[in-house]
Short mmCIF file of C-alpha atoms and ligand atoms in Angstrom, two decimals:
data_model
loop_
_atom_site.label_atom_id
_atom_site.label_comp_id
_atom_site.label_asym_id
_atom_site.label_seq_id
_atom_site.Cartn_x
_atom_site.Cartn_y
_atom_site.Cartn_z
CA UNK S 1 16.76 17.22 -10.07
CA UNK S 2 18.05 14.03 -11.01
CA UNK S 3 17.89 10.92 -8.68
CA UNK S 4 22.01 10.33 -7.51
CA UNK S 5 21.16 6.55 -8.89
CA UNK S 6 25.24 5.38 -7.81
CA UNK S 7 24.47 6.27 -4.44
CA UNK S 8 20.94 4.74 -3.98
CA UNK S 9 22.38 1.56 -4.82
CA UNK S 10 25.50 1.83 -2.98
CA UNK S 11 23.56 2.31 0.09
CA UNK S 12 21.23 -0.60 -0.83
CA UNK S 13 22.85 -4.16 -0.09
CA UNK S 14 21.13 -6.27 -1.91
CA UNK S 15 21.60 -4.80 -5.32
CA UNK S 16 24.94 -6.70 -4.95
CA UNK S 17 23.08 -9.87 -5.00
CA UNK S 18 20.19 -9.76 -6.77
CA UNK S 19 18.02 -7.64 -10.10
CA UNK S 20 15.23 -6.95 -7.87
CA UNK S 21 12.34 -6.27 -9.74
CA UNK S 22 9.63 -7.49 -6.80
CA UNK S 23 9.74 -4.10 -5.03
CA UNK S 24 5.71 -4.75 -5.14
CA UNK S 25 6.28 -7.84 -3.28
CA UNK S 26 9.13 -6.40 -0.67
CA UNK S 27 11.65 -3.90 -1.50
CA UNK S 28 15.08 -4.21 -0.61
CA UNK S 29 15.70 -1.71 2.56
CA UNK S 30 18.68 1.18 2.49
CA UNK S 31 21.36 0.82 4.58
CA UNK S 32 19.98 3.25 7.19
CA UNK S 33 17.14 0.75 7.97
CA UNK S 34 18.91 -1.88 8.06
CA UNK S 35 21.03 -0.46 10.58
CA UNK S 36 18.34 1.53 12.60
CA UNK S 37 16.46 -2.10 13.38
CA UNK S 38 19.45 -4.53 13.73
CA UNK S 39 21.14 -1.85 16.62
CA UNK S 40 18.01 -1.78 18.21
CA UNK S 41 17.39 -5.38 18.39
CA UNK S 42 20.93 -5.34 20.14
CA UNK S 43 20.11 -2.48 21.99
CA UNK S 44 17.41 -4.49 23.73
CA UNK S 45 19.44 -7.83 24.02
CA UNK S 46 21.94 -5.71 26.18
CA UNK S 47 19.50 -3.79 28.47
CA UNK S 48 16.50 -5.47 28.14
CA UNK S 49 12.97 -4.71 25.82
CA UNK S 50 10.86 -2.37 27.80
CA UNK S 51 14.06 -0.53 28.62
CA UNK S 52 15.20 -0.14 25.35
CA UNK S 53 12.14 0.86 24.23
CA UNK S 54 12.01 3.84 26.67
CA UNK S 55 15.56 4.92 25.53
CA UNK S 56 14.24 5.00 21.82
CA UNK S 57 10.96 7.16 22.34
CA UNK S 58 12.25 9.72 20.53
CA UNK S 59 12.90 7.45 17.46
CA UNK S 60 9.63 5.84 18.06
CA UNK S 61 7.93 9.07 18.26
CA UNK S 62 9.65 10.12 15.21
CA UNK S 63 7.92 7.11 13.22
CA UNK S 64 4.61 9.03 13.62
CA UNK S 65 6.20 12.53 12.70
CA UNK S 66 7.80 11.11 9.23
CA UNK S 67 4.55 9.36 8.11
CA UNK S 68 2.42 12.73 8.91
CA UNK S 69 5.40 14.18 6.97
CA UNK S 70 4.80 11.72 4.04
CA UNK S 71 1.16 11.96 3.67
CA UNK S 72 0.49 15.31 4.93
CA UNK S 73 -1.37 14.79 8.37
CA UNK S 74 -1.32 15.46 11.56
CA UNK S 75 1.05 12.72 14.02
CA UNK S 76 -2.82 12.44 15.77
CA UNK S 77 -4.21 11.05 12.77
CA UNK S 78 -1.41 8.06 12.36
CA UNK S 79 -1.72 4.67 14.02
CA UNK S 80 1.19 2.12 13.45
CA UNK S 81 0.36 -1.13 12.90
CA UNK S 82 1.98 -4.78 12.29
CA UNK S 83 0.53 -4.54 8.04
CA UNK S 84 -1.45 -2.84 6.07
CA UNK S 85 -4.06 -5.25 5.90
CA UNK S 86 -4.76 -5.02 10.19
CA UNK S 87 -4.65 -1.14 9.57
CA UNK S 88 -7.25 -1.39 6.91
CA UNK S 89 -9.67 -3.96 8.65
CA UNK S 90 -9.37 -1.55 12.02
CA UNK S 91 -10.64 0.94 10.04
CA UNK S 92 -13.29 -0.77 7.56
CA UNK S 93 -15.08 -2.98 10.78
CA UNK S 94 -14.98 -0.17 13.03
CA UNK S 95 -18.18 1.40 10.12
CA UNK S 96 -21.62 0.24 10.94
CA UNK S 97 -23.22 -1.57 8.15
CA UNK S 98 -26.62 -2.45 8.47
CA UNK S 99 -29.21 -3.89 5.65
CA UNK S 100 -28.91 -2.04 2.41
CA UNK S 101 -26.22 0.42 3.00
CA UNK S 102 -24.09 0.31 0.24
CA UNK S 103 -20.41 -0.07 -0.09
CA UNK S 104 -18.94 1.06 -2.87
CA UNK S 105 -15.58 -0.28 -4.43
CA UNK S 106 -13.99 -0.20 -7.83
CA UNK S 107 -12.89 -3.24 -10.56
CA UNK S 108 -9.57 -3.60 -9.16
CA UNK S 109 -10.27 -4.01 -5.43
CA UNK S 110 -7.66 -6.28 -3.79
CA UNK S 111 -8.90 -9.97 -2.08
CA UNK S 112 -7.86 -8.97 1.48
CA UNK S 113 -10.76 -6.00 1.32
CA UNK S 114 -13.32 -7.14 -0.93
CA UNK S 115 -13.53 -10.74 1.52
CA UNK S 116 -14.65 -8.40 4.45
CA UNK S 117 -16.67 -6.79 2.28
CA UNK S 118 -18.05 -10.22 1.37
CA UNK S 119 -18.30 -11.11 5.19
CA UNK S 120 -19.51 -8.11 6.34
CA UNK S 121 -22.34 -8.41 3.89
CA UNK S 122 -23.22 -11.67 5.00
CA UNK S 123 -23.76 -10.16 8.37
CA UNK S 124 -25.47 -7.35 8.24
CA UNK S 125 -27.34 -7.24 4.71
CA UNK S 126 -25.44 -4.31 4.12
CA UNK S 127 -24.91 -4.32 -0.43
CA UNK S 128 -21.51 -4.02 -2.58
CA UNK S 129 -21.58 -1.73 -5.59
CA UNK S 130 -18.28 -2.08 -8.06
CA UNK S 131 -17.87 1.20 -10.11
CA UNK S 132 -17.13 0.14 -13.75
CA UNK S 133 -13.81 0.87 -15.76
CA UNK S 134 -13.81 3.77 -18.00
CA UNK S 135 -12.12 3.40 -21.88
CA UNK S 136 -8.51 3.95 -19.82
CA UNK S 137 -9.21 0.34 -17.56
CA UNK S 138 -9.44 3.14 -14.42
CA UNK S 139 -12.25 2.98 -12.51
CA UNK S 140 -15.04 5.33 -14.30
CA UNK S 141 -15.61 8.82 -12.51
CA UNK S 142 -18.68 9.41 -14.11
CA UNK S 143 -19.59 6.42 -13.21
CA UNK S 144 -19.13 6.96 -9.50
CA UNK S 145 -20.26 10.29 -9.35
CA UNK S 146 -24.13 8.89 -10.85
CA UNK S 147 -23.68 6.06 -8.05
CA UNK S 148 -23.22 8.19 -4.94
CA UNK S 149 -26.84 9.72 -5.10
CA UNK S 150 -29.32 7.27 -3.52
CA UNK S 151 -30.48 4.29 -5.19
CA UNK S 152 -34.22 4.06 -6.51
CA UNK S 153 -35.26 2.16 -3.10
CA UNK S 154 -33.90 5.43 -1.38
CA UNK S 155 -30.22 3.86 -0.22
CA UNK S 156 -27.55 5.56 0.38
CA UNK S 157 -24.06 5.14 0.08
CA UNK S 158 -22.14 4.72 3.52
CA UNK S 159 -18.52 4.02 2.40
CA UNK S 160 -16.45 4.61 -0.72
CA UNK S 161 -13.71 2.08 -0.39
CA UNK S 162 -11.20 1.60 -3.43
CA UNK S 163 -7.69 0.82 -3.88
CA UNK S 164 -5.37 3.60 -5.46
CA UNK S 165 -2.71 1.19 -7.05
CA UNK S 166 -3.91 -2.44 -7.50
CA UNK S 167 -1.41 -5.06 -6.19
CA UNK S 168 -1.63 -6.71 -10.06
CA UNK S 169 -0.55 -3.81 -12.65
CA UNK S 170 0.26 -0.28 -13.44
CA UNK S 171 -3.16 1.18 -12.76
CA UNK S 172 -3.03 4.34 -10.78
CA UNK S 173 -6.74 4.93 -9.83
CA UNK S 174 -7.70 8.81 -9.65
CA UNK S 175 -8.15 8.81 -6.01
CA UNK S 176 -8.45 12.52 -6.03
CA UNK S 177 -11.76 12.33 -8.16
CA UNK S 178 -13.06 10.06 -6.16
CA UNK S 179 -12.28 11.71 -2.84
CA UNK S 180 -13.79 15.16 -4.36
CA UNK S 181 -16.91 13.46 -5.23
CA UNK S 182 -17.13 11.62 -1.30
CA UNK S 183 -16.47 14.93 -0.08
CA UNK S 184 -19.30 16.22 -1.86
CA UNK S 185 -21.43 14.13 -0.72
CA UNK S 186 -20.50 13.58 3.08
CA UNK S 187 -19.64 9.84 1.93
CA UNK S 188 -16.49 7.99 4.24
CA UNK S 189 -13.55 7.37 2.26
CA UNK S 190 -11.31 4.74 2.94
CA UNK S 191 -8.06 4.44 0.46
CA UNK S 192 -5.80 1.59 -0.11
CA UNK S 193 -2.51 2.89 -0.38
CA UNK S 194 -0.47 -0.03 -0.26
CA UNK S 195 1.49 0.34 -3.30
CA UNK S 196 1.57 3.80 -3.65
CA UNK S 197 2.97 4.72 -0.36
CA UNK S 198 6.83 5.42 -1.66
CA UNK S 199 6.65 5.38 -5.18
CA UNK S 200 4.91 8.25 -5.50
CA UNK S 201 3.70 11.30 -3.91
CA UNK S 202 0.16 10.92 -1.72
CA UNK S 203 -1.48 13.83 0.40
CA UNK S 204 -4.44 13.04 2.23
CA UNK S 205 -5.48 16.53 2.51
CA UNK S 206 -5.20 16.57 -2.04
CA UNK S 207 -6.86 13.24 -2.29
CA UNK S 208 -9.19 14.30 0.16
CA UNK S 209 -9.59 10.47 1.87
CA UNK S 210 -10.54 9.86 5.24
CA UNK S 211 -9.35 6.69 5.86
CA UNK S 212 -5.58 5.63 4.30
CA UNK S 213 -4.18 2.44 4.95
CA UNK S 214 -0.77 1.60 3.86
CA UNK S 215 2.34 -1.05 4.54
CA UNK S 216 6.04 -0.51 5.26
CA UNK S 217 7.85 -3.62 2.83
CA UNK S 218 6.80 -2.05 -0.78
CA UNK S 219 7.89 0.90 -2.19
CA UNK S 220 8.68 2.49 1.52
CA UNK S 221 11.32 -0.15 1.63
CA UNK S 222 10.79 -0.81 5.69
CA UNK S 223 11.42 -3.83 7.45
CA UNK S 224 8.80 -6.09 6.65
CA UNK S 225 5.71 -6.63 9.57
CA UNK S 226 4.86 -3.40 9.71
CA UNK S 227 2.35 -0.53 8.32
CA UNK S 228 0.20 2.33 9.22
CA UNK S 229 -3.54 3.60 9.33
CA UNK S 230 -4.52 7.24 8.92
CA UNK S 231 -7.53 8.28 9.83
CA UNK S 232 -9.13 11.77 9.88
CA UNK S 233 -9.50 13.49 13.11
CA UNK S 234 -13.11 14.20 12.52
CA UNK S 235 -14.18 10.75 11.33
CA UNK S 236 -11.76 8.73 14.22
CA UNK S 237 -13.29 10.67 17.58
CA UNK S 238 -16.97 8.95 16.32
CA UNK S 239 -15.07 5.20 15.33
CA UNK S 240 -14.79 2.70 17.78
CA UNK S 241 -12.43 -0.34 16.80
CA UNK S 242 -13.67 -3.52 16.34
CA UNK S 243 -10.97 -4.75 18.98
CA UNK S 244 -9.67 -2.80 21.81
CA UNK S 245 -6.54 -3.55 24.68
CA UNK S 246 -5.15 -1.49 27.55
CA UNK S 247 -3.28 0.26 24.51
CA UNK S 248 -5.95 1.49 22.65
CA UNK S 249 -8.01 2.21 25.85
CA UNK S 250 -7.96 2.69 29.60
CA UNK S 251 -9.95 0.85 31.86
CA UNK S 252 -10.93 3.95 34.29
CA UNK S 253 -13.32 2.39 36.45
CA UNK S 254 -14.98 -1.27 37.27
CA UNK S 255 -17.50 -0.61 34.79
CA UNK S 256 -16.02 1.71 32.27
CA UNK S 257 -13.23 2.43 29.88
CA UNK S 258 -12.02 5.29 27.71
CA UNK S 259 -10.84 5.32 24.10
CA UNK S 260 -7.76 7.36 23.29
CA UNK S 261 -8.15 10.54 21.62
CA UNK S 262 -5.93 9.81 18.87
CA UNK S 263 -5.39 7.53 16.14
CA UNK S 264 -3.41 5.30 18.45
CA UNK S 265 -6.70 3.66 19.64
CA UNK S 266 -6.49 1.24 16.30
CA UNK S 267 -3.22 0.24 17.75
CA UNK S 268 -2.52 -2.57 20.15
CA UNK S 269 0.16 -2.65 22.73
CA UNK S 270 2.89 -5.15 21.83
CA UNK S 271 4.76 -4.63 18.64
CA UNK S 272 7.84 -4.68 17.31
CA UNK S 273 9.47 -1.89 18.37
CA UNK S 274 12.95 -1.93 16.47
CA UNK S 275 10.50 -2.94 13.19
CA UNK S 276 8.48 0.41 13.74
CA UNK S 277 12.20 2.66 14.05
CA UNK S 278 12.82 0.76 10.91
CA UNK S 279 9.51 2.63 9.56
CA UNK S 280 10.41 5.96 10.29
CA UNK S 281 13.89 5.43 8.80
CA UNK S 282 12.97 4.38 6.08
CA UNK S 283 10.18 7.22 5.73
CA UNK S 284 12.56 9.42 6.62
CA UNK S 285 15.05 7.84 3.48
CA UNK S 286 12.08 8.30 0.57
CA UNK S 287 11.53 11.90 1.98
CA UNK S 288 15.24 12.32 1.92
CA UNK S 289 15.54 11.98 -2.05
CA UNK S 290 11.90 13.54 -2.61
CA UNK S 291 8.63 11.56 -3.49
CA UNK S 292 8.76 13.86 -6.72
CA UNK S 293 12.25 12.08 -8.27
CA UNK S 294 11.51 8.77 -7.16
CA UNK S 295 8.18 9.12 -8.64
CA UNK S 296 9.91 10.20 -11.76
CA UNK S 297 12.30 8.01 -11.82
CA UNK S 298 9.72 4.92 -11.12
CA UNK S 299 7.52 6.12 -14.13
CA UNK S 300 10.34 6.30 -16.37
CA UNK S 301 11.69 3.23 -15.67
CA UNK S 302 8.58 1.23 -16.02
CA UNK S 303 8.00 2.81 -19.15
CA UNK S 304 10.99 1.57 -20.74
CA UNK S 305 10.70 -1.64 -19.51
CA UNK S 306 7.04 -1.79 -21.05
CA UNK S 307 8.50 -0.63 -24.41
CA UNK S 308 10.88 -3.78 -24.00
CA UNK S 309 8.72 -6.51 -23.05
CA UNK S 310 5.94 -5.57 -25.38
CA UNK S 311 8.64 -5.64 -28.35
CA UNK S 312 9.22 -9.43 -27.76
CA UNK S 313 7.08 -11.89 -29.87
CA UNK S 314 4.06 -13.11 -27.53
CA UNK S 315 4.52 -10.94 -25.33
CA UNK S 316 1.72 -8.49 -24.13
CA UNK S 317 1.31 -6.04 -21.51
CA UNK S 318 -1.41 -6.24 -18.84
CA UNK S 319 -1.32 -2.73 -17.39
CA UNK S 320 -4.26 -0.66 -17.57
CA UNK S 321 -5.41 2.80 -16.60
CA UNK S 322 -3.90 6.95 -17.86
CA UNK S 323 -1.50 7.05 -15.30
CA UNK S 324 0.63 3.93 -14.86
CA UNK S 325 3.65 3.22 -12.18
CA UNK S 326 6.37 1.06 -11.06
CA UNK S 327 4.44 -2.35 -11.43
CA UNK S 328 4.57 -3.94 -14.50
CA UNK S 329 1.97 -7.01 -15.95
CA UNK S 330 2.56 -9.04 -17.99
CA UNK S 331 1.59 -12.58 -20.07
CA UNK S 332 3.77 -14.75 -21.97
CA UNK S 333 3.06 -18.17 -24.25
CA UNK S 334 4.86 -19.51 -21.41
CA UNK S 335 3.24 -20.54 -17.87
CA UNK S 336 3.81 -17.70 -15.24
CA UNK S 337 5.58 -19.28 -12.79
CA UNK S 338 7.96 -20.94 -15.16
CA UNK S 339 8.85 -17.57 -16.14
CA UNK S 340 9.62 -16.73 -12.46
CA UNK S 341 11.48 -19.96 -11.81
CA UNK S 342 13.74 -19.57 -15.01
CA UNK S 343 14.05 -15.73 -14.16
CA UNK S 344 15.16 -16.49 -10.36
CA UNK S 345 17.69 -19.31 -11.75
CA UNK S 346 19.41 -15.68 -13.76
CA UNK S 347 19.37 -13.79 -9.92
CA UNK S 348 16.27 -11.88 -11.29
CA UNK S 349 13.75 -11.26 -8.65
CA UNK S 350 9.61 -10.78 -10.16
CA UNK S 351 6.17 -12.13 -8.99
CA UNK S 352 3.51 -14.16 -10.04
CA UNK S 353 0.18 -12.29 -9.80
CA UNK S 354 -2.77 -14.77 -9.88
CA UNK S 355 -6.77 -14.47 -10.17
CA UNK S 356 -7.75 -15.02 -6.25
CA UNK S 357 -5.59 -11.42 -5.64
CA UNK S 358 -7.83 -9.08 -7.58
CA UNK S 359 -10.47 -11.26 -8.32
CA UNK S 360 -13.13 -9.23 -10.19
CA UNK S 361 -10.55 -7.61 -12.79
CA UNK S 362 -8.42 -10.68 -13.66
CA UNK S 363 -12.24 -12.31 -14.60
CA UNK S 364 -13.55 -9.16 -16.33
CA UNK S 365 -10.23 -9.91 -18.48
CA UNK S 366 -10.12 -13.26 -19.14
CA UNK S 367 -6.92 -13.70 -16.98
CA UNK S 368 -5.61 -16.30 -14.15
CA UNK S 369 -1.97 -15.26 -14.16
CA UNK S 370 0.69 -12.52 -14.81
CA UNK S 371 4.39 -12.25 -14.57
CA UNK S 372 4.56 -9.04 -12.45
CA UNK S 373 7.66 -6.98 -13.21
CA UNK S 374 7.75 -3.95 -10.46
CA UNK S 375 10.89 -2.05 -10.48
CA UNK S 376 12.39 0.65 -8.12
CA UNK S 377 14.59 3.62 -8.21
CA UNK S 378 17.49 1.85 -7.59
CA UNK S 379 17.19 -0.28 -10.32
CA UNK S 380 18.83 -0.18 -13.74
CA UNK S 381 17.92 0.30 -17.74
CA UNK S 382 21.10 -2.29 -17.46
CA UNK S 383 18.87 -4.62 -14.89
CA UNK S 384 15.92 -4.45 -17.23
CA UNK S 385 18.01 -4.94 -20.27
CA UNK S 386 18.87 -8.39 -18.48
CA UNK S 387 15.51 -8.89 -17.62
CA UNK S 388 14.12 -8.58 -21.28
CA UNK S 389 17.33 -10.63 -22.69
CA UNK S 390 16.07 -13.36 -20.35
CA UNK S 391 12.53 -13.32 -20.99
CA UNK S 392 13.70 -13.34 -25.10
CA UNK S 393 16.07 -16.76 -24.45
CA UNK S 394 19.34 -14.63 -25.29
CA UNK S 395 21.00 -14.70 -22.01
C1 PLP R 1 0.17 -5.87 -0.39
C2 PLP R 1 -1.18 -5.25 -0.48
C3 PLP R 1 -2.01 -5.19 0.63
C4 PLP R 1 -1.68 -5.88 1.93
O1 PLP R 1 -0.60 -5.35 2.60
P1 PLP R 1 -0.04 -6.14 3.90
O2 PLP R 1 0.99 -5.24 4.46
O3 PLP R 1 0.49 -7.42 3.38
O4 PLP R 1 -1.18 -6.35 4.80
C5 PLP R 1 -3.19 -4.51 0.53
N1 PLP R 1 -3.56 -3.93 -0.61
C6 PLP R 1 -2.81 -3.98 -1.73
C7 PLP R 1 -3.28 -3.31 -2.98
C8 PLP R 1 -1.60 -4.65 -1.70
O5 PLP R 1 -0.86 -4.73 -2.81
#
């Protein structure tokens, strides 16, 4: 069925104000979550924080229940977290590395995973492996599947760690592949989810990951400050975080403490409470018009808007890979952030992506910056029509 595009944006404020086309960078939230944090936040003004709190369990308890819903889990295997990028590093330094285990990552790994890599490296001697790019820009299953076996010195692979949708183009990575191949071999599998969480459909148990990390501001359209960690039952009863509090464990004697059983121990206590109702809301909201139509709508709309852009003299399209979604790359004879100053003058909303995000692709391509175009369900053929006009002067 068709995505009801009249009412999406009628129950989205800001597309009154503004084209958004930075739903990469932060989406603009429904009504519903808008609604669900702000009567919190007065909810706990009037009767106080802790007290509020306890009157919401049920909606805080619900967060867990819609992202188990989203991703097909069990509420056991979800901690909530203040970003995506906490969620992830809980889960990547709780691994022990030590000298010449090998990490393996893929072309378009984002900064904020491949610098731990880096560090952790440093620290233990442990080795990082990048899978090459097959003919589609994707990274190469073949590839990976000749990598996984040990190396000629005898190493082995400890952790497959890649990110499904880079943060700088339409890529979709074949995380599937790559989690049948882990599975195969008994290798971890930790998957960056970031952008894919809300614009399309993801199910752990399909892509066969052990490790997801993900944030609420993108595609999920949450309040911003918050995202979530999955981790498999059977991997997270043998992790220990890297940092624990009287959250994540109890302190059961002088000497001793105990981890929680559940995913909960990657947690901390304090958090924003009417941020994390705003989560399952807006959870709640994507599974409420289907992961299916917004995918399809996404996909479509991108498309077009690629069709556009690349018809305009000197204008090229960045996006790689056989499947391609909702973010769109590209470079112009003009300087990127020009483009995005002119563009925000019009009430258009894009991004800048630059070299430092996704380091090892932008340099395999010759590239420092793209204009990064990343559009939603709610938007328009009329918004991107604007857009291109814009981009071609004729506005
Ligand atoms: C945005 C992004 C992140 C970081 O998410 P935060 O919620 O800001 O921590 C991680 N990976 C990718 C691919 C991203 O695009």
């Amino acid at each position: 069925m068709k995505l009801d595009v009249e009412r999406a944006r009628a129950e989205t404020p800001g597309t009154d104000h503004v084209i958004h086309l930075n739903n990469a960078g932060a989406a603009l939230p429904p009504r519903p979550v808008l609604d669900a944090v702000i009567s919190h936040l007065e909810l706990e003004a009037r009767i106080g924080g802790y007290e509020a709190a306890a009157q919401a369990s049920a909606k805080i308890e619900r967060t867990y229940d819609a992202i188990a819903s989203l991703i097909n889990c069990g509420r056991d295997e979800v901690a909530i977290v203040e970003n995506a990028t906490v969620g992830w590093d809980m889960a990547f330094y709780s691994l022990p590395f030590g000298p010449g285990d090998r990490i393996v990552t893929a072309m378009s790994e984002y900064s904020s995973n491949f610098i731990p890599y880096l560090q952790v490296a440093k620290r233990t001697g442990a080795v990082i492996e990048v899978v090459p790019n097959d003919a589609h820009g994707q990274l190469d299953v073949a590839a990976l599947a000749n990598m996984v076996r040990p190396d000629p010195a005898g190493r082995t692979v400890k952790l497959i760690s890649i990110t499904h949708i880079p943060t700088n183009g339409g890529l979709v990575n074949p995380a599937a592949a790559v989690g049948r191949i882990a599975r195969a071999h008994g290798i971890p599998y930790l998957l960056d989810a970031c952008q894919t969480v809300g614009q399309m459909p993801v199910d752990v148990q399909e892509i066969g990951c052990d490790m997801l990390s993900a944030t609420g501001r993108k595609f999920l359209r949450a309040p911003r400050g918050t995202g979530f960690l999955h981790v498999r039952k059977s991997l997270l009863e043998r992790l220990e975080p890297p940092m624990l509090d009287n959250h994540a464990a109890t302190w059961v004697s002088a000497d001793r403490y105990e981890l929680r059983p559940d995913a909960r121990r990657f947690e901390n206590w304090e958090s924003n409470v009417a941020a994390q109702i705003g989560l399952g809301v807006a959870v709640d909201y994507a599974l409420g018009w289907g992961l299916d139509a917004i995918w399809e709508r996404v996909a479509e709309l991108a498309e077009s808007l690629r069709r556009r852009i690349a018809a305009l003299p000197g204008h090229t399209i960045r996006d790689l890979g056989e499947v391609r979604c909702g973010i769109v790359t590209f470079t112009a004879p003009r300087p990127a952030a020009e483009i995005k100053r002119d563009l925000a003058a019009r009430g258009i909303n894009v991004s800048v992506t630059a070299a430092p995000s996704t380091r090892l692709d932008m340099d395999a391509r010759g590239l420092t910056e793209m204009v990064r175009a990343s559009v939603h369900y709610y938007n328009t053929e009329e918004e991107i029509g604007r857009l291109v006009e814009a981009l071609a002067g004729r506005d």
